[in-house]
PDB file of C-alpha atoms and ligand atoms in Angstrom:
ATOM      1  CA  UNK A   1     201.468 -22.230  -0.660  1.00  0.00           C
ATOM      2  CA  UNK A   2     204.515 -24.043  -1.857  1.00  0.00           C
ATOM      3  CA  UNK A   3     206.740 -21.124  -1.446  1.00  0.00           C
ATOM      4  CA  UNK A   4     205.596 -19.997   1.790  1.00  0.00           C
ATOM      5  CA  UNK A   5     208.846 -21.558   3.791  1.00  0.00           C
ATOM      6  CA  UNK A   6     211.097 -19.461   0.876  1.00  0.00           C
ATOM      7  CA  UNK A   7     209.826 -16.269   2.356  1.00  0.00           C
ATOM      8  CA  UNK A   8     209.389 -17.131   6.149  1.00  0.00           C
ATOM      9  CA  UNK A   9     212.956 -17.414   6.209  1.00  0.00           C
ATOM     10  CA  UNK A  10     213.982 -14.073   4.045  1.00  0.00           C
ATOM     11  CA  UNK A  11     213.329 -10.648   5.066  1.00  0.00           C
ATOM     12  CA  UNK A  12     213.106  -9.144   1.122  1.00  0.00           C
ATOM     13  CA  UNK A  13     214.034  -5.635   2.792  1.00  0.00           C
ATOM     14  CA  UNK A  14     217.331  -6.364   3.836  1.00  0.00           C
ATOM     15  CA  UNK A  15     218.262  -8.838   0.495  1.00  0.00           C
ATOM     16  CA  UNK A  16     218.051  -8.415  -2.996  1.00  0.00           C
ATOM     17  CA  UNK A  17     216.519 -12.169  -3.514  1.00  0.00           C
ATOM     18  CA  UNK A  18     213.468 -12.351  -5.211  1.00  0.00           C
ATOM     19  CA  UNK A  19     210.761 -12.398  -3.240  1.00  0.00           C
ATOM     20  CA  UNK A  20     209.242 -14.250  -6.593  1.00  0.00           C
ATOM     21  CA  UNK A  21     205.719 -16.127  -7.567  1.00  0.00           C
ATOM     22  CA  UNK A  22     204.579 -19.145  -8.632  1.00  0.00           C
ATOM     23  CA  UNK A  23     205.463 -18.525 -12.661  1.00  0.00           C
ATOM     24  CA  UNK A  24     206.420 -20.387 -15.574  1.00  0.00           C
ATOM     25  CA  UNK A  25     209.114 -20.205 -18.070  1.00  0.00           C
ATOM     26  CA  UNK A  26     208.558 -20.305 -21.868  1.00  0.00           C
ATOM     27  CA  UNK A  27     209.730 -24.266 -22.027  1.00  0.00           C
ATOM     28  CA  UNK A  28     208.470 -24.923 -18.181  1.00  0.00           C
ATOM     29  CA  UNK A  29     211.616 -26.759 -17.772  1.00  0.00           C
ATOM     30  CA  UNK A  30     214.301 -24.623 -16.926  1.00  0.00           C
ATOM     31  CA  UNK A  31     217.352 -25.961 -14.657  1.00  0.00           C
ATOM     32  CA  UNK A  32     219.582 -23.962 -12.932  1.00  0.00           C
ATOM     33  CA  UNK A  33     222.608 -24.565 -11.122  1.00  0.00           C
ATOM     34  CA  UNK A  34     224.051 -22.319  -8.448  1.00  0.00           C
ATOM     35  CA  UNK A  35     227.509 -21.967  -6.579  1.00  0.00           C
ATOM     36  CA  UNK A  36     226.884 -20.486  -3.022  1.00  0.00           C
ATOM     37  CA  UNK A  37     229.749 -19.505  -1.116  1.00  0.00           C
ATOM     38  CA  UNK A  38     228.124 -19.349   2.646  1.00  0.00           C
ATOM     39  CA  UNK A  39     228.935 -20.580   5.683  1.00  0.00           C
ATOM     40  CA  UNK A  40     229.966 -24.066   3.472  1.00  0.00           C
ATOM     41  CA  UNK A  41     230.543 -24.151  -0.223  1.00  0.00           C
ATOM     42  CA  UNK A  42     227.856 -26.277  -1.900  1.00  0.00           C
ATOM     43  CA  UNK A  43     225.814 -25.940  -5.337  1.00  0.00           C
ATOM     44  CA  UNK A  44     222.238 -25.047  -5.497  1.00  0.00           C
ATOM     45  CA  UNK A  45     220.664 -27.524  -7.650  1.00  0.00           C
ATOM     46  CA  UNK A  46     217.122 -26.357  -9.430  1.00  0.00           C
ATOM     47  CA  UNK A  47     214.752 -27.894 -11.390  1.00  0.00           C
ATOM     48  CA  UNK A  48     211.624 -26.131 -12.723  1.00  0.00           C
ATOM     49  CA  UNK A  49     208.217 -27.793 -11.469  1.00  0.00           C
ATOM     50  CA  UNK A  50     205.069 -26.601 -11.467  1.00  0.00           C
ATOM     51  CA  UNK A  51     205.907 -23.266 -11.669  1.00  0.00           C
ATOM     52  CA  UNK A  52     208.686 -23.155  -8.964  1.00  0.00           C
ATOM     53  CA  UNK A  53     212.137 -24.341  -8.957  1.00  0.00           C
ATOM     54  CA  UNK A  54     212.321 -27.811  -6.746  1.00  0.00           C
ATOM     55  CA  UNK A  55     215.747 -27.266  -5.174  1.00  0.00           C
ATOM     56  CA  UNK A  56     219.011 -28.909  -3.593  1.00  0.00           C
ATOM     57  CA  UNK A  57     221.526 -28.506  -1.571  1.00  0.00           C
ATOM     58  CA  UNK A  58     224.714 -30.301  -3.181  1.00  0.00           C
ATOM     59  CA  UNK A  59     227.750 -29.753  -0.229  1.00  0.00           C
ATOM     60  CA  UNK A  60     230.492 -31.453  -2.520  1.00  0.00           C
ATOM     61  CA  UNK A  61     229.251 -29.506  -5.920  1.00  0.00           C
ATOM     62  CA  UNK A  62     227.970 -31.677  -8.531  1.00  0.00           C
ATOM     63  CA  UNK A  63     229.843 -34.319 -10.430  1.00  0.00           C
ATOM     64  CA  UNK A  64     230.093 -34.948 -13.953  1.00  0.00           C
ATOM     65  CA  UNK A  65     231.567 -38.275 -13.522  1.00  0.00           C
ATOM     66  CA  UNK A  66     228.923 -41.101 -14.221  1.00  0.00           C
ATOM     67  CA  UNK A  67     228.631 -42.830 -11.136  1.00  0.00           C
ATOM     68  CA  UNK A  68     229.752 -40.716  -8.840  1.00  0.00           C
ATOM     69  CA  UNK A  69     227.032 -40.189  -5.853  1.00  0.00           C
ATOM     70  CA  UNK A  70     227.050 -36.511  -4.651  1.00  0.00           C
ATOM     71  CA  UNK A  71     224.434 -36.023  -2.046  1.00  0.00           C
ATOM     72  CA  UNK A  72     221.885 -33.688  -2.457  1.00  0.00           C
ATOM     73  CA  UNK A  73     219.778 -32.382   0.337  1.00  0.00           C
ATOM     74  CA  UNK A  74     216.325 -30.666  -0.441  1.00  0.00           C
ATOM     75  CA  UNK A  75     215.755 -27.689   0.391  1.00  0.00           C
ATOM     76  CA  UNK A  76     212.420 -25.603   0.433  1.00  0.00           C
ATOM     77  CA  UNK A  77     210.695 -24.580  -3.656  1.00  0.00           C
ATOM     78  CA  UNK A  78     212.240 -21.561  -4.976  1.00  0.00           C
ATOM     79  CA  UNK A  79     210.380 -18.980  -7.136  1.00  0.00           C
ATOM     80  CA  UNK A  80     210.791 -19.318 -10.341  1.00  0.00           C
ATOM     81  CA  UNK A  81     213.228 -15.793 -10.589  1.00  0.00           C
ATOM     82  CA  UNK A  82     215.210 -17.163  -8.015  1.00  0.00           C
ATOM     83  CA  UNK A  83     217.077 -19.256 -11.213  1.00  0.00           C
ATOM     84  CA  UNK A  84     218.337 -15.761 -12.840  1.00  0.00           C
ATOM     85  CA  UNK A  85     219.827 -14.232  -8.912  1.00  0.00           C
ATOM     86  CA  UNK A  86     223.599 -13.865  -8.892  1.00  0.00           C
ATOM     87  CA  UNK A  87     225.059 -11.781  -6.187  1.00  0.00           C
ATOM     88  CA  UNK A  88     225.333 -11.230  -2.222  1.00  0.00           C
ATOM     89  CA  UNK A  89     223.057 -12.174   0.458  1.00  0.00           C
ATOM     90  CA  UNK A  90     224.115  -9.969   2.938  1.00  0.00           C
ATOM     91  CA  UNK A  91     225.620 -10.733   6.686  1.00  0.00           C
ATOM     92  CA  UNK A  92     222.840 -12.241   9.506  1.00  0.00           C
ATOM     93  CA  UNK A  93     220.540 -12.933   6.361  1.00  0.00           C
ATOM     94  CA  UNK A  94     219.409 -16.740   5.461  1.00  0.00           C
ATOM     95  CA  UNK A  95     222.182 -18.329   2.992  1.00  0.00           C
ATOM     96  CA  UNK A  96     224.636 -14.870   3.792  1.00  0.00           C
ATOM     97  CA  UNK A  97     227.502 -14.780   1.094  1.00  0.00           C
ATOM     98  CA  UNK A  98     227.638 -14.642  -2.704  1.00  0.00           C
ATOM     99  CA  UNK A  99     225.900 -16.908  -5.424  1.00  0.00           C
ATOM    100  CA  UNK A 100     227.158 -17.354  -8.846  1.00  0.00           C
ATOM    101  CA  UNK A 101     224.775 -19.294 -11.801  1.00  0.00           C
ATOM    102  CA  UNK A 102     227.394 -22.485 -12.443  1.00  0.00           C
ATOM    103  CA  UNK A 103     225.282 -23.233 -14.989  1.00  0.00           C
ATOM    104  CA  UNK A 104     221.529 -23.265 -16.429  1.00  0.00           C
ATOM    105  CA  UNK A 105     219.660 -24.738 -19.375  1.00  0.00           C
ATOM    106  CA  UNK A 106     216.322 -27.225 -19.550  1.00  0.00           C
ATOM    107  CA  UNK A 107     215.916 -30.562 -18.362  1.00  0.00           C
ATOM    108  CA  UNK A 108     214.003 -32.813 -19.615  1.00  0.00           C
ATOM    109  CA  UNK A 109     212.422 -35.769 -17.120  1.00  0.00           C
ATOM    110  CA  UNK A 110     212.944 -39.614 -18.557  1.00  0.00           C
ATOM    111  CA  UNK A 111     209.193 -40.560 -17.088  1.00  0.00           C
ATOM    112  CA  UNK A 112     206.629 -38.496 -15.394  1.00  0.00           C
ATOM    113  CA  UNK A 113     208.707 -36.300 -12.630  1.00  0.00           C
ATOM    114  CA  UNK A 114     205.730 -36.244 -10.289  1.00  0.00           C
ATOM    115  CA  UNK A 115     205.577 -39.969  -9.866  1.00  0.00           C
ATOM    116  CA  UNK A 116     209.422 -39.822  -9.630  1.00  0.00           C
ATOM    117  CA  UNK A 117     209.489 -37.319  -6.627  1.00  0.00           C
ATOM    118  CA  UNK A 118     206.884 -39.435  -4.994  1.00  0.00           C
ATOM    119  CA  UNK A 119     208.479 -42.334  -5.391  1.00  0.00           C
ATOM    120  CA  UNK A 120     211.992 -40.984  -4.733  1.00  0.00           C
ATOM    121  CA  UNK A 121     213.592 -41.605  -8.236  1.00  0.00           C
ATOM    122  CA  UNK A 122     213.887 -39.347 -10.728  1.00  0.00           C
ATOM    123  CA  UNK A 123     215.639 -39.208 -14.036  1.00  0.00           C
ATOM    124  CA  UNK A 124     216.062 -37.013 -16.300  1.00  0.00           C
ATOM    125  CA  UNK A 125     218.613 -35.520 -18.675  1.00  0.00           C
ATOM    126  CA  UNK A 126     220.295 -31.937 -18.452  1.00  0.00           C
ATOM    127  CA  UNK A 127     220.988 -29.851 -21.553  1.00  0.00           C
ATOM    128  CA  UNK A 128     223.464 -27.030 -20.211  1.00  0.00           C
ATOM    129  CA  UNK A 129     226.233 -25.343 -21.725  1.00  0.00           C
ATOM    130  CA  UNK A 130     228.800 -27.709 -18.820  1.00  0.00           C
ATOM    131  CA  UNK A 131     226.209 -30.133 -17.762  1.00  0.00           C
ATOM    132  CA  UNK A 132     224.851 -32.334 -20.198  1.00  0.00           C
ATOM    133  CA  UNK A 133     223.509 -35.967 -20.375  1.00  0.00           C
ATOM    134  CA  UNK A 134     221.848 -38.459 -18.145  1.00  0.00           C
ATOM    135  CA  UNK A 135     220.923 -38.304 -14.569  1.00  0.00           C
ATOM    136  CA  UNK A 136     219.048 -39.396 -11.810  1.00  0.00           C
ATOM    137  CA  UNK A 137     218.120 -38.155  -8.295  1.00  0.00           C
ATOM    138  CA  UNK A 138     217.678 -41.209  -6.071  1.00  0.00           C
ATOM    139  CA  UNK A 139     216.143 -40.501  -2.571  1.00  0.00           C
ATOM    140  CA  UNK A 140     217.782 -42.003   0.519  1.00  0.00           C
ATOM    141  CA  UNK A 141     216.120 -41.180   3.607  1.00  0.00           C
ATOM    142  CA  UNK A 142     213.574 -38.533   4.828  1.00  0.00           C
ATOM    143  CA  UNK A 143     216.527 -37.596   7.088  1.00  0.00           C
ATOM    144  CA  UNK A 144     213.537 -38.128  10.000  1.00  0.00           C
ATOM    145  CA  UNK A 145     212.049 -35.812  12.422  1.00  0.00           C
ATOM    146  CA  UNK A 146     210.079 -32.986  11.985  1.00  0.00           C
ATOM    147  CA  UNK A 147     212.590 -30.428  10.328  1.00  0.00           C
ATOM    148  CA  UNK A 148     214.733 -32.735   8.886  1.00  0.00           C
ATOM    149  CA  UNK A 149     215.037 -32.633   5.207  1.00  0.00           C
ATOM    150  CA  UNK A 150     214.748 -35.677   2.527  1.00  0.00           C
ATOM    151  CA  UNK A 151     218.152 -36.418   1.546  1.00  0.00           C
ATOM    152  CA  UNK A 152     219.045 -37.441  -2.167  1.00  0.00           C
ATOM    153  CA  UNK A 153     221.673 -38.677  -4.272  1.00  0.00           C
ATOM    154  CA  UNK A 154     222.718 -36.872  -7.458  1.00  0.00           C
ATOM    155  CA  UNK A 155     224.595 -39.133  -9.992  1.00  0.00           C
ATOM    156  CA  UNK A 156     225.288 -38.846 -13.481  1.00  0.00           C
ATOM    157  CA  UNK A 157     224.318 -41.735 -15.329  1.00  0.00           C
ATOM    158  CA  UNK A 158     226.619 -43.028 -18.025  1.00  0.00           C
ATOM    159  CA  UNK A 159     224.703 -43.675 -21.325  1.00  0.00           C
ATOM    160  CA  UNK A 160     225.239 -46.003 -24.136  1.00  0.00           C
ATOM    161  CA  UNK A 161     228.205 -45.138 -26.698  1.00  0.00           C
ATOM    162  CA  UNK A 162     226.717 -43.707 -29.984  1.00  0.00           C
TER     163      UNK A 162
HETATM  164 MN1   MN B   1     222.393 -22.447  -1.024  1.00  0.00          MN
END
């Protein structure tokens, strides 16, 4: 049930999140990119999978400059819908405050993204209307314990002058 933590921790009668399903988009590879003003400012970075959106945390918003690391803590699957929300969670809710779609578009993975979650490197390049180009998701630790979540780089890759 991979989005069985989403809705543990949302009560979908008191916000207007999607409570969402597994579902897939017309290319399958939709990205989305979210700016979530909680308790900390971070970006919400979303990749379509399987029919959910795989999903981090980004505290120091996403970089466009090629080598700069950004990390990127993962967070629980997302439905699908989840990529089109804008709007407020309200107060005492999970994630209470407003999101804002920075930007979406498709990605579109360098090798075969299921190896590269497993392994803990994954690139792939973003077409967006701001983010565009190479990058790669390197995983640095599982963070340990038994809630801790696997922790990630973010990094735009430079690529080769045309
Ligand atoms: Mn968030």
């Amino acid at each position: 049930m991979p989005l069985e933590e989403y809705r543990r921790k949302r009560s979908f009668t008191r916000t207007s999140e999607p409570r969402g399903k597994k579902a897939k988009s017309a290319s399958g590879r939709t990205f989305v990119v979210q700016h979530h003003c909680a308790s900390h400012e971070h970006h919400d970075f979303r990749l379509e999978l399987d029919g959910v959106l795989k999903s981090w945390a980004v505290p120091k918003l996403v970089s466009t400059e090629p080598g700069v690391r950004r990390l990127a803590v993962q967070v629980e699957d997302h439905p699908l819908a989840y990529g089109k929300f804008e709007g407020r969670i309200p107060e005492g809710q999970y994630g209470a405050g407003t999101v804002d779609i920075y930007d979406h578009g498709t990605w579109v993975p360098d090798e075969d993204p299921h190896e590269g979650l497993e392994a803990g490197k994954l690139t792939f390049h973003l077409k967006g209307r701001k983010l565009k180009g190479a990058w790669v998701l390197v995983r640095t630790g599982s963070g340990g314990g038994r809630s801790a979540k696997p922790q990630w780089l973010l990094i735009k890759r430079a690529e080769p002058a045309k």
